[in-house]
Amino acid sequence: MNDFLLNTVYFELGDAVGRENVSIRTADKLSHSMDYFWLPRMYVDRGEFPPEADFVVYPGSAQEVSKVLVIANYYKIPVYTWGGGSGSQGGALPVKGGIILDTKRMNKVLDFDERSMTVTVEAGMIFGRLEWYANERGYSLMHYPSSINCGTVGGFLAHNGIGVLSTKYGKIDDQCLSLEVVVPNGQILQTSPVPKHSSGPSLLGVFIGSEGTFGVITKATFKLFKMPEVRKFRAFLFKSVTDGINAGRDLVHRVKPSIIRLYDEAETVSLIRKVIGFAKPGAFMNVAIEGDADNVELDEKHMLEIVGKYGAEDLGADYGEKWWESRLTFFYPDKCLDFPDMYGTIDTVSTYSNIEKIYDAMKAAVESFEGVRFIAHFSHWYEWGCMMYDRFIMDNPPEDPDEAFRLHNEIWNAGVRAALENGGVINDHHGVGIKLGRLMKEQYGPSMEVFEGIKEKLDPNGIMNPYKMGV
Amino acid sequence: MLTYEAKKTINACRFCWMCRHVCPVGVATGKENNGPRAKAMFLYLNEKKGNLEGEIAQDLYECALCNACAANCETGYEPAIYIREARANLAAGGLVPEKVERVIDALERTGNVYGANIDMQAWEKECKKDCGVLVYAGAAALIKTPENVRAFLSLLNKAGLNASLANANCSSVAAEYDLLGDVAEVREKATKCASELSSHGAEKLIVLDPSDAVMFKQKYPAWGIRVDMEVVTATSFVAGLIDAGKLNIRRQSGHVTYHDPCRLARDLDETEAARHIIAAMGYELSEMLESRKLTRCCGGQVLAAHAPEIVEKMAASRAEEAARTGAEILVTACPGCFANLDGGEYIEVADIFSLLDRCT
């Protein structure tokens, strides 16, 4: 962008949101150039600058977002909605320059309706602070992802995220009742006031998971839950992953736990030593059941019957209680995967019939790369299947950024294609972003036309988050 | 140049956002740069590429150094280490932003961040002399909340103690340390201050401002500088007076909440003395979720001196949280906090010693 045009747009944006809420400073552009995606981090690690926006804008309301989009649409400048920047798929990265629209000034709780048990909030609020707000009144949103401290309400909705209690309380698309979305022509749209109806298809479903490619989410209403009277943990060791998966399916149907985490043999080897003090082969499972004490007592009886049927060894409650207390610890420095390793989470979801096939195929595909290892666990369980949270790790990736870039993408292609070829999907709960956009057509084929049609109608100039989600 | 410790912490923080929800600056402003991650990323790239310091100077000063990030870090990293070092480097390189430079000039001229002259002779007239206790009120209290200093002195009198006020012209080392980092100039000021205080010959130094108490109790000893008397925080001293039956308190009815000063709660690990005083007054206390070591800084006086627009947002956000408890009064135990929080739209604010003075 030439200086003349830059100054012109800079002036107009300042007019729209207040001069103090627009920046062209290097520091502001730099901090919005890297999220949790390994590739931009690798650039920074190697001392390179990832692609930067031309402007960083902090609107304070849906009306201000609308003004920003009208300006961007007129000048045909890309807009990247930025919440916490805690996405792992490069979904918020300003890869084509333009405007970073940071939502974090929009951080107020607008309505707390105890009668309907709902809360309405602006989309830039840090989700953890929303949870605290609900906790103050004895409620919870029951959405506890590892990014709860750093991600925003809008960010979680934009990539359709999930929390560790999802098996009982659902994904964020199960928890959200309605949305306000600003689209590129400046219109402020509302989805239906409630999510369940026969008044046409779900508009909510169009925008949740659309990754900022159709518009900017500015407001959302969520369900509230009462804190459970009891949350009890129990760990088990199964002889095989197959036994564990079958038991998990039965648990979902009869008990509805809040947490089921089943680890593959590779992860079990390292976990089980910590739990019982010595190595033992098998598949380790951690389960949580919760609710009123009398119901939980009955659930516990049924749970023990189910795992007993599959020959599991009962390892007690200690592990689960400690895991719950430290569930975020694994995402802090020195505890999480970090440089110099190359790593990625190729999470996918499928039916019980297919999930093990995907595990085998993905493990083989990923481990065909020299020096790459693969670990996995299964969590987020449904009546029909479950999610596989797997990771590839390479200890000594190439130092050269271009070589590392290519190898990284080759491993991802191989892993995701293994999922797609065996009945899985590109991703379960981290989204698509720029990381996996190229693979969307491989999953959807001609069905991509539906997304492309919506995109063309809502965003004819293609300004919303270009090159993301494959549209 | 950054130390090994600073570089190690930068490496840990450059890709980590896990403390975002507790950073009081970021929570209030919503700005991506207001938090440790952006600062660490900048400093990392500055080390690798150079020439970024001038671009990021403003961001490095937009931090209250309240240590909420460190208290929340499950690995135990302290971003304040690299932020202080980076500030020292900016000062040495002449890259301090103009509005911060003005505050540093005021400090050098008057010994306080406000650039105000304190009439110690007038204050001394309000005190009894030749006593066993010496009160270090600090510049924030003497300039911004003098009525609370008077209430505190009145309390001591009611407890039968003759207090003398320490010479506040001994420069605000706490402010210098925050603005300039751990440099020789700051230690020299600390040495001079310690010597002046020791010359009073008192047995006890009662410190009103938790920022100053952190200096006397932690930084001075770490720098090998001695203050020849026992240093106590004002809150713990008054809690002791209550326990010893030295104050005759008329119990009150009413509903309050308490804002833990960040340096008192986190750095000095003192959270219960103020609650003890509140209980002794008979008030019903409702806690905010962000209390004790999880307390949320309201901005402090140093940040308020060069970025009042940020501190206004921080204080309003904290006061709004206090009002949500249903309390009628937000009680503070720090002159800087009182100055920031008082006069807002959400809740009445009271200094803990003034409140106690009114019911004794």
mmCIF file of N, CA and C in Angstrom, chain A residues 53-143:
data_model
loop_
_atom_site.group_PDB
_atom_site.id
_atom_site.type_symbol
_atom_site.label_atom_id
_atom_site.label_comp_id
_atom_site.label_asym_id
_atom_site.label_seq_id
_atom_site.Cartn_x
_atom_site.Cartn_y
_atom_site.Cartn_z
ATOM 1 N N ALA A 53 0.153 -6.861 9.361
ATOM 2 C CA ALA A 53 -0.933 -6.029 8.832
ATOM 3 C C ALA A 53 -0.399 -4.616 8.601
ATOM 4 N N ASP A 54 -1.219 -3.793 7.945
ATOM 5 C CA ASP A 54 -0.866 -2.373 7.780
ATOM 6 C C ASP A 54 -1.436 -1.526 8.908
ATOM 7 N N PHE A 55 -2.575 -1.989 9.455
ATOM 8 C CA PHE A 55 -3.260 -1.239 10.519
ATOM 9 C C PHE A 55 -3.708 -2.223 11.603
ATOM 10 N N VAL A 56 -3.690 -1.745 12.834
ATOM 11 C CA VAL A 56 -4.329 -2.492 13.913
ATOM 12 C C VAL A 56 -5.442 -1.602 14.460
ATOM 13 N N VAL A 57 -6.664 -2.139 14.474
ATOM 14 C CA VAL A 57 -7.831 -1.352 14.874
ATOM 15 C C VAL A 57 -8.512 -2.042 16.060
ATOM 16 N N TYR A 58 -8.868 -1.231 17.045
ATOM 17 C CA TYR A 58 -9.552 -1.746 18.234
ATOM 18 C C TYR A 58 -10.952 -1.126 18.342
ATOM 19 N N PRO A 59 -11.942 -1.661 17.644
ATOM 20 C CA PRO A 59 -13.292 -1.090 17.763
ATOM 21 C C PRO A 59 -13.894 -1.398 19.132
ATOM 22 N N GLY A 60 -14.799 -0.528 19.578
ATOM 23 C CA GLY A 60 -15.388 -0.704 20.906
ATOM 24 C C GLY A 60 -16.829 -1.178 20.881
ATOM 25 N N SER A 61 -17.398 -1.371 19.685
ATOM 26 C CA SER A 61 -18.805 -1.801 19.608
ATOM 27 C C SER A 61 -19.069 -2.381 18.222
ATOM 28 N N ALA A 62 -20.228 -3.034 18.092
ATOM 29 C CA ALA A 62 -20.624 -3.577 16.785
ATOM 30 C C ALA A 62 -20.763 -2.450 15.767
ATOM 31 N N GLN A 63 -21.217 -1.286 16.236
ATOM 32 C CA GLN A 63 -21.381 -0.150 15.319
ATOM 33 C C GLN A 63 -20.020 0.288 14.778
ATOM 34 N N GLU A 64 -19.022 0.284 15.642
ATOM 35 C CA GLU A 64 -17.674 0.646 15.168
ATOM 36 C C GLU A 64 -17.091 -0.429 14.252
ATOM 37 N N VAL A 65 -17.378 -1.693 14.557
ATOM 38 C CA VAL A 65 -16.937 -2.773 13.660
ATOM 39 C C VAL A 65 -17.552 -2.550 12.285
ATOM 40 N N SER A 66 -18.827 -2.192 12.295
ATOM 41 C CA SER A 66 -19.540 -1.955 11.036
ATOM 42 C C SER A 66 -18.845 -0.856 10.222
ATOM 43 N N LYS A 67 -18.495 0.233 10.898
ATOM 44 C CA LYS A 67 -17.818 1.331 10.182
ATOM 45 C C LYS A 67 -16.485 0.875 9.596
ATOM 46 N N VAL A 68 -15.741 0.066 10.373
ATOM 47 C CA VAL A 68 -14.440 -0.430 9.892
ATOM 48 C C VAL A 68 -14.635 -1.295 8.648
ATOM 49 N N LEU A 69 -15.648 -2.165 8.686
ATOM 50 C CA LEU A 69 -15.864 -3.059 7.539
ATOM 51 C C LEU A 69 -16.308 -2.287 6.298
ATOM 52 N N VAL A 70 -17.095 -1.257 6.500
ATOM 53 C CA VAL A 70 -17.526 -0.449 5.348
ATOM 54 C C VAL A 70 -16.303 0.211 4.688
ATOM 55 N N ILE A 71 -15.409 0.716 5.512
ATOM 56 C CA ILE A 71 -14.176 1.338 4.962
ATOM 57 C C ILE A 71 -13.344 0.286 4.230
ATOM 58 N N ALA A 72 -13.158 -0.858 4.892
ATOM 59 C CA ALA A 72 -12.329 -1.912 4.288
ATOM 60 C C ALA A 72 -12.948 -2.420 2.991
ATOM 61 N N ASN A 73 -14.273 -2.525 2.978
ATOM 62 C CA ASN A 73 -14.966 -3.035 1.801
ATOM 63 C C ASN A 73 -14.835 -2.052 0.637
ATOM 64 N N TYR A 74 -14.882 -0.772 0.954
ATOM 65 C CA TYR A 74 -14.752 0.245 -0.099
ATOM 66 C C TYR A 74 -13.350 0.211 -0.717
ATOM 67 N N TYR A 75 -12.348 0.153 0.152
ATOM 68 C CA TYR A 75 -10.963 0.155 -0.360
ATOM 69 C C TYR A 75 -10.465 -1.246 -0.745
ATOM 70 N N LYS A 76 -11.335 -2.239 -0.479
ATOM 71 C CA LYS A 76 -10.987 -3.652 -0.750
ATOM 72 C C LYS A 76 -9.695 -4.061 -0.025
ATOM 73 N N ILE A 77 -9.702 -3.759 1.273
ATOM 74 C CA ILE A 77 -8.543 -4.089 2.118
ATOM 75 C C ILE A 77 -8.903 -5.280 3.003
ATOM 76 N N PRO A 78 -8.050 -6.279 3.096
ATOM 77 C CA PRO A 78 -8.357 -7.449 3.938
ATOM 78 C C PRO A 78 -8.557 -7.083 5.409
ATOM 79 N N VAL A 79 -9.454 -7.829 6.061
ATOM 80 C CA VAL A 79 -9.714 -7.648 7.499
ATOM 81 C C VAL A 79 -9.552 -9.001 8.190
ATOM 82 N N TYR A 80 -8.726 -9.019 9.229
ATOM 83 C CA TYR A 80 -8.501 -10.242 10.004
ATOM 84 C C TYR A 80 -8.994 -9.997 11.416
ATOM 85 N N THR A 81 -10.011 -10.725 11.828
ATOM 86 C CA THR A 81 -10.518 -10.533 13.189
ATOM 87 C C THR A 81 -9.581 -11.247 14.157
ATOM 88 N N TRP A 82 -9.155 -10.519 15.174
ATOM 89 C CA TRP A 82 -8.183 -11.056 16.147
ATOM 90 C C TRP A 82 -8.810 -11.000 17.527
ATOM 91 N N GLY A 83 -8.903 -12.166 18.181
ATOM 92 C CA GLY A 83 -9.394 -12.188 19.560
ATOM 93 C C GLY A 83 -8.209 -12.253 20.495
ATOM 94 N N GLY A 84 -7.855 -13.486 20.897
ATOM 95 C CA GLY A 84 -6.702 -13.656 21.775
ATOM 96 C C GLY A 84 -5.434 -14.034 21.025
ATOM 97 N N GLY A 85 -5.579 -14.379 19.744
ATOM 98 C CA GLY A 85 -4.394 -14.838 19.006
ATOM 99 C C GLY A 85 -3.915 -16.190 19.514
ATOM 100 N N SER A 86 -4.835 -16.940 20.147
ATOM 101 C CA SER A 86 -4.412 -18.215 20.725
ATOM 102 C C SER A 86 -4.769 -19.402 19.837
ATOM 103 N N GLY A 87 -5.148 -19.126 18.603
ATOM 104 C CA GLY A 87 -5.451 -20.210 17.670
ATOM 105 C C GLY A 87 -4.179 -20.883 17.182
ATOM 106 N N SER A 88 -4.306 -22.179 16.873
ATOM 107 C CA SER A 88 -3.116 -22.933 16.452
ATOM 108 C C SER A 88 -3.070 -23.158 14.946
ATOM 109 N N GLN A 89 -4.058 -22.591 14.200
ATOM 110 C CA GLN A 89 -4.132 -22.898 12.768
ATOM 111 C C GLN A 89 -3.790 -21.701 11.879
ATOM 112 N N GLY A 90 -3.272 -20.637 12.484
ATOM 113 C CA GLY A 90 -2.974 -19.449 11.685
ATOM 114 C C GLY A 90 -4.231 -18.744 11.226
ATOM 115 N N GLY A 91 -5.336 -18.969 11.930
ATOM 116 C CA GLY A 91 -6.627 -18.429 11.505
ATOM 117 C C GLY A 91 -6.712 -16.916 11.548
ATOM 118 N N ALA A 92 -5.942 -16.267 12.411
ATOM 119 C CA ALA A 92 -6.038 -14.811 12.554
ATOM 120 C C ALA A 92 -4.853 -14.085 11.921
ATOM 121 N N LEU A 93 -3.980 -14.808 11.266
ATOM 122 C CA LEU A 93 -2.745 -14.175 10.760
ATOM 123 C C LEU A 93 -3.014 -13.248 9.561
ATOM 124 N N PRO A 94 -2.410 -12.059 9.574
ATOM 125 C CA PRO A 94 -2.633 -11.091 8.478
ATOM 126 C C PRO A 94 -1.718 -11.373 7.287
ATOM 127 N N VAL A 95 -1.962 -12.501 6.635
ATOM 128 C CA VAL A 95 -1.006 -12.974 5.618
ATOM 129 C C VAL A 95 -0.974 -12.115 4.356
ATOM 130 N N LYS A 96 -2.000 -11.286 4.154
ATOM 131 C CA LYS A 96 -2.047 -10.493 2.918
ATOM 132 C C LYS A 96 -2.020 -8.992 3.217
ATOM 133 N N GLY A 97 -1.573 -8.626 4.424
ATOM 134 C CA GLY A 97 -1.601 -7.223 4.826
ATOM 135 C C GLY A 97 -3.024 -6.762 5.050
ATOM 136 N N GLY A 98 -3.216 -5.496 5.374
ATOM 137 C CA GLY A 98 -4.567 -4.983 5.600
ATOM 138 C C GLY A 98 -4.791 -4.626 7.057
ATOM 139 N N ILE A 99 -6.000 -4.954 7.542
ATOM 140 C CA ILE A 99 -6.431 -4.495 8.866
ATOM 141 C C ILE A 99 -6.560 -5.662 9.839
ATOM 142 N N ILE A 100 -5.874 -5.563 10.951
ATOM 143 C CA ILE A 100 -6.161 -6.453 12.075
ATOM 144 C C ILE A 100 -7.268 -5.785 12.873
ATOM 145 N N LEU A 101 -8.375 -6.501 13.061
ATOM 146 C CA LEU A 101 -9.487 -5.964 13.853
ATOM 147 C C LEU A 101 -9.477 -6.706 15.190
ATOM 148 N N ASP A 102 -8.870 -6.088 16.182
ATOM 149 C CA ASP A 102 -8.736 -6.715 17.502
ATOM 150 C C ASP A 102 -9.999 -6.425 18.307
ATOM 151 N N THR A 103 -10.633 -7.489 18.798
ATOM 152 C CA THR A 103 -11.955 -7.332 19.436
ATOM 153 C C THR A 103 -11.890 -7.111 20.948
ATOM 154 N N LYS A 104 -10.704 -7.099 21.533
ATOM 155 C CA LYS A 104 -10.625 -7.186 22.998
ATOM 156 C C LYS A 104 -11.144 -5.963 23.761
ATOM 157 N N ARG A 105 -11.383 -4.858 23.056
ATOM 158 C CA ARG A 105 -12.029 -3.735 23.772
ATOM 159 C C ARG A 105 -13.513 -4.027 23.992
ATOM 160 N N MET A 106 -14.059 -4.929 23.221
ATOM 161 C CA MET A 106 -15.482 -5.287 23.380
ATOM 162 C C MET A 106 -15.549 -6.425 24.403
ATOM 163 N N ASN A 107 -15.529 -6.062 25.669
ATOM 164 C CA ASN A 107 -15.300 -7.083 26.701
ATOM 165 C C ASN A 107 -16.305 -7.034 27.848
ATOM 166 N N LYS A 108 -17.527 -6.616 27.545
ATOM 167 C CA LYS A 108 -18.498 -6.477 28.638
ATOM 168 C C LYS A 108 -19.541 -7.611 28.643
ATOM 169 N N VAL A 109 -19.956 -7.959 29.850
ATOM 170 C CA VAL A 109 -21.123 -8.830 29.992
ATOM 171 C C VAL A 109 -22.344 -7.929 29.843
ATOM 172 N N LEU A 110 -23.236 -8.267 28.934
ATOM 173 C CA LEU A 110 -24.370 -7.384 28.643
ATOM 174 C C LEU A 110 -25.641 -7.786 29.387
ATOM 175 N N ASP A 111 -25.790 -9.089 29.632
ATOM 176 C CA ASP A 111 -27.009 -9.532 30.311
ATOM 177 C C ASP A 111 -26.740 -10.864 31.007
ATOM 178 N N PHE A 112 -27.206 -10.973 32.230
ATOM 179 C CA PHE A 112 -27.068 -12.233 32.979
ATOM 180 C C PHE A 112 -28.476 -12.625 33.417
ATOM 181 N N ASP A 113 -29.085 -13.558 32.705
ATOM 182 C CA ASP A 113 -30.489 -13.892 32.882
ATOM 183 C C ASP A 113 -30.591 -15.198 33.679
ATOM 184 N N GLU A 114 -30.752 -15.047 34.985
ATOM 185 C CA GLU A 114 -30.757 -16.249 35.838
ATOM 186 C C GLU A 114 -32.024 -17.077 35.623
ATOM 187 N N ARG A 115 -33.101 -16.430 35.210
ATOM 188 C CA ARG A 115 -34.345 -17.187 34.987
ATOM 189 C C ARG A 115 -34.186 -18.136 33.791
ATOM 190 N N SER A 116 -33.615 -17.617 32.699
ATOM 191 C CA SER A 116 -33.409 -18.478 31.516
ATOM 192 C C SER A 116 -32.099 -19.241 31.601
ATOM 193 N N MET A 117 -31.264 -18.879 32.594
ATOM 194 C CA MET A 117 -29.919 -19.427 32.744
ATOM 195 C C MET A 117 -29.096 -19.216 31.471
ATOM 196 N N THR A 118 -28.991 -17.928 31.095
ATOM 197 C CA THR A 118 -28.186 -17.551 29.939
ATOM 198 C C THR A 118 -27.359 -16.307 30.275
ATOM 199 N N VAL A 119 -26.274 -16.134 29.541
ATOM 200 C CA VAL A 119 -25.465 -14.928 29.682
ATOM 201 C C VAL A 119 -25.154 -14.399 28.287
ATOM 202 N N THR A 120 -25.260 -13.089 28.132
ATOM 203 C CA THR A 120 -24.953 -12.457 26.845
ATOM 204 C C THR A 120 -23.728 -11.571 27.031
ATOM 205 N N VAL A 121 -22.792 -11.701 26.116
ATOM 206 C CA VAL A 121 -21.481 -11.088 26.319
ATOM 207 C C VAL A 121 -20.933 -10.564 25.003
ATOM 208 N N GLU A 122 -20.112 -9.518 25.095
ATOM 209 C CA GLU A 122 -19.419 -9.044 23.900
ATOM 210 C C GLU A 122 -18.316 -10.034 23.533
ATOM 211 N N ALA A 123 -18.028 -10.106 22.248
ATOM 212 C CA ALA A 123 -17.188 -11.206 21.752
ATOM 213 C C ALA A 123 -15.706 -11.085 22.091
ATOM 214 N N GLY A 124 -15.269 -9.899 22.532
ATOM 215 C CA GLY A 124 -13.830 -9.745 22.812
ATOM 216 C C GLY A 124 -13.441 -10.083 24.229
ATOM 217 N N MET A 125 -14.392 -10.537 25.038
ATOM 218 C CA MET A 125 -14.065 -10.853 26.435
ATOM 219 C C MET A 125 -13.218 -12.119 26.500
ATOM 220 N N ILE A 126 -12.203 -12.097 27.365
ATOM 221 C CA ILE A 126 -11.412 -13.310 27.599
ATOM 222 C C ILE A 126 -12.351 -14.339 28.229
ATOM 223 N N PHE A 127 -12.362 -15.529 27.681
ATOM 224 C CA PHE A 127 -13.367 -16.498 28.117
ATOM 225 C C PHE A 127 -13.221 -16.829 29.601
ATOM 226 N N GLY A 128 -11.993 -16.918 30.076
ATOM 227 C CA GLY A 128 -11.761 -17.230 31.492
ATOM 228 C C GLY A 128 -12.372 -16.183 32.404
ATOM 229 N N ARG A 129 -12.374 -14.929 31.978
ATOM 230 C CA ARG A 129 -12.954 -13.869 32.802
ATOM 231 C C ARG A 129 -14.490 -13.960 32.776
ATOM 232 N N LEU A 130 -15.034 -14.415 31.653
ATOM 233 C CA LEU A 130 -16.477 -14.656 31.601
ATOM 234 C C LEU A 130 -16.845 -15.790 32.569
ATOM 235 N N GLU A 131 -16.028 -16.834 32.557
ATOM 236 C CA GLU A 131 -16.271 -17.955 33.471
ATOM 237 C C GLU A 131 -16.226 -17.466 34.922
ATOM 238 N N TRP A 132 -15.254 -16.619 35.267
ATOM 239 C CA TRP A 132 -15.171 -16.077 36.632
ATOM 240 C C TRP A 132 -16.431 -15.274 36.969
ATOM 241 N N TYR A 133 -16.883 -14.504 35.995
ATOM 242 C CA TYR A 133 -18.085 -13.682 36.194
ATOM 243 C C TYR A 133 -19.264 -14.594 36.555
ATOM 244 N N ALA A 134 -19.380 -15.699 35.819
ATOM 245 C CA ALA A 134 -20.465 -16.651 36.107
ATOM 246 C C ALA A 134 -20.227 -17.329 37.463
ATOM 247 N N ASN A 135 -18.989 -17.664 37.748
ATOM 248 C CA ASN A 135 -18.661 -18.328 39.028
ATOM 249 C C ASN A 135 -19.049 -17.469 40.225
ATOM 250 N N GLU A 136 -18.872 -16.147 40.079
ATOM 251 C CA GLU A 136 -19.234 -15.233 41.181
ATOM 252 C C GLU A 136 -20.686 -15.442 41.601
ATOM 253 N N ARG A 137 -21.524 -15.864 40.647
ATOM 254 C CA ARG A 137 -22.945 -16.040 40.930
ATOM 255 C C ARG A 137 -23.330 -17.507 41.082
ATOM 256 N N GLY A 138 -22.330 -18.380 41.182
ATOM 257 C CA GLY A 138 -22.609 -19.803 41.395
ATOM 258 C C GLY A 138 -22.881 -20.586 40.125
ATOM 259 N N TYR A 139 -22.581 -19.990 38.973
ATOM 260 C CA TYR A 139 -22.810 -20.674 37.692
ATOM 261 C C TYR A 139 -21.479 -20.944 36.974
ATOM 262 N N SER A 140 -21.589 -21.709 35.903
ATOM 263 C CA SER A 140 -20.425 -21.968 35.052
ATOM 264 C C SER A 140 -20.901 -22.092 33.612
ATOM 265 N N LEU A 141 -20.021 -21.777 32.668
ATOM 266 C CA LEU A 141 -20.353 -22.040 31.257
ATOM 267 C C LEU A 141 -19.940 -23.444 30.849
ATOM 268 N N MET A 142 -19.205 -24.108 31.713
ATOM 269 C CA MET A 142 -18.743 -25.480 31.497
ATOM 270 C C MET A 142 -17.976 -25.620 30.179
ATOM 271 N N HIS A 143 -17.230 -24.572 29.866
ATOM 272 C CA HIS A 143 -16.395 -24.619 28.655
ATOM 273 C C HIS A 143 -14.957 -24.349 29.092
#
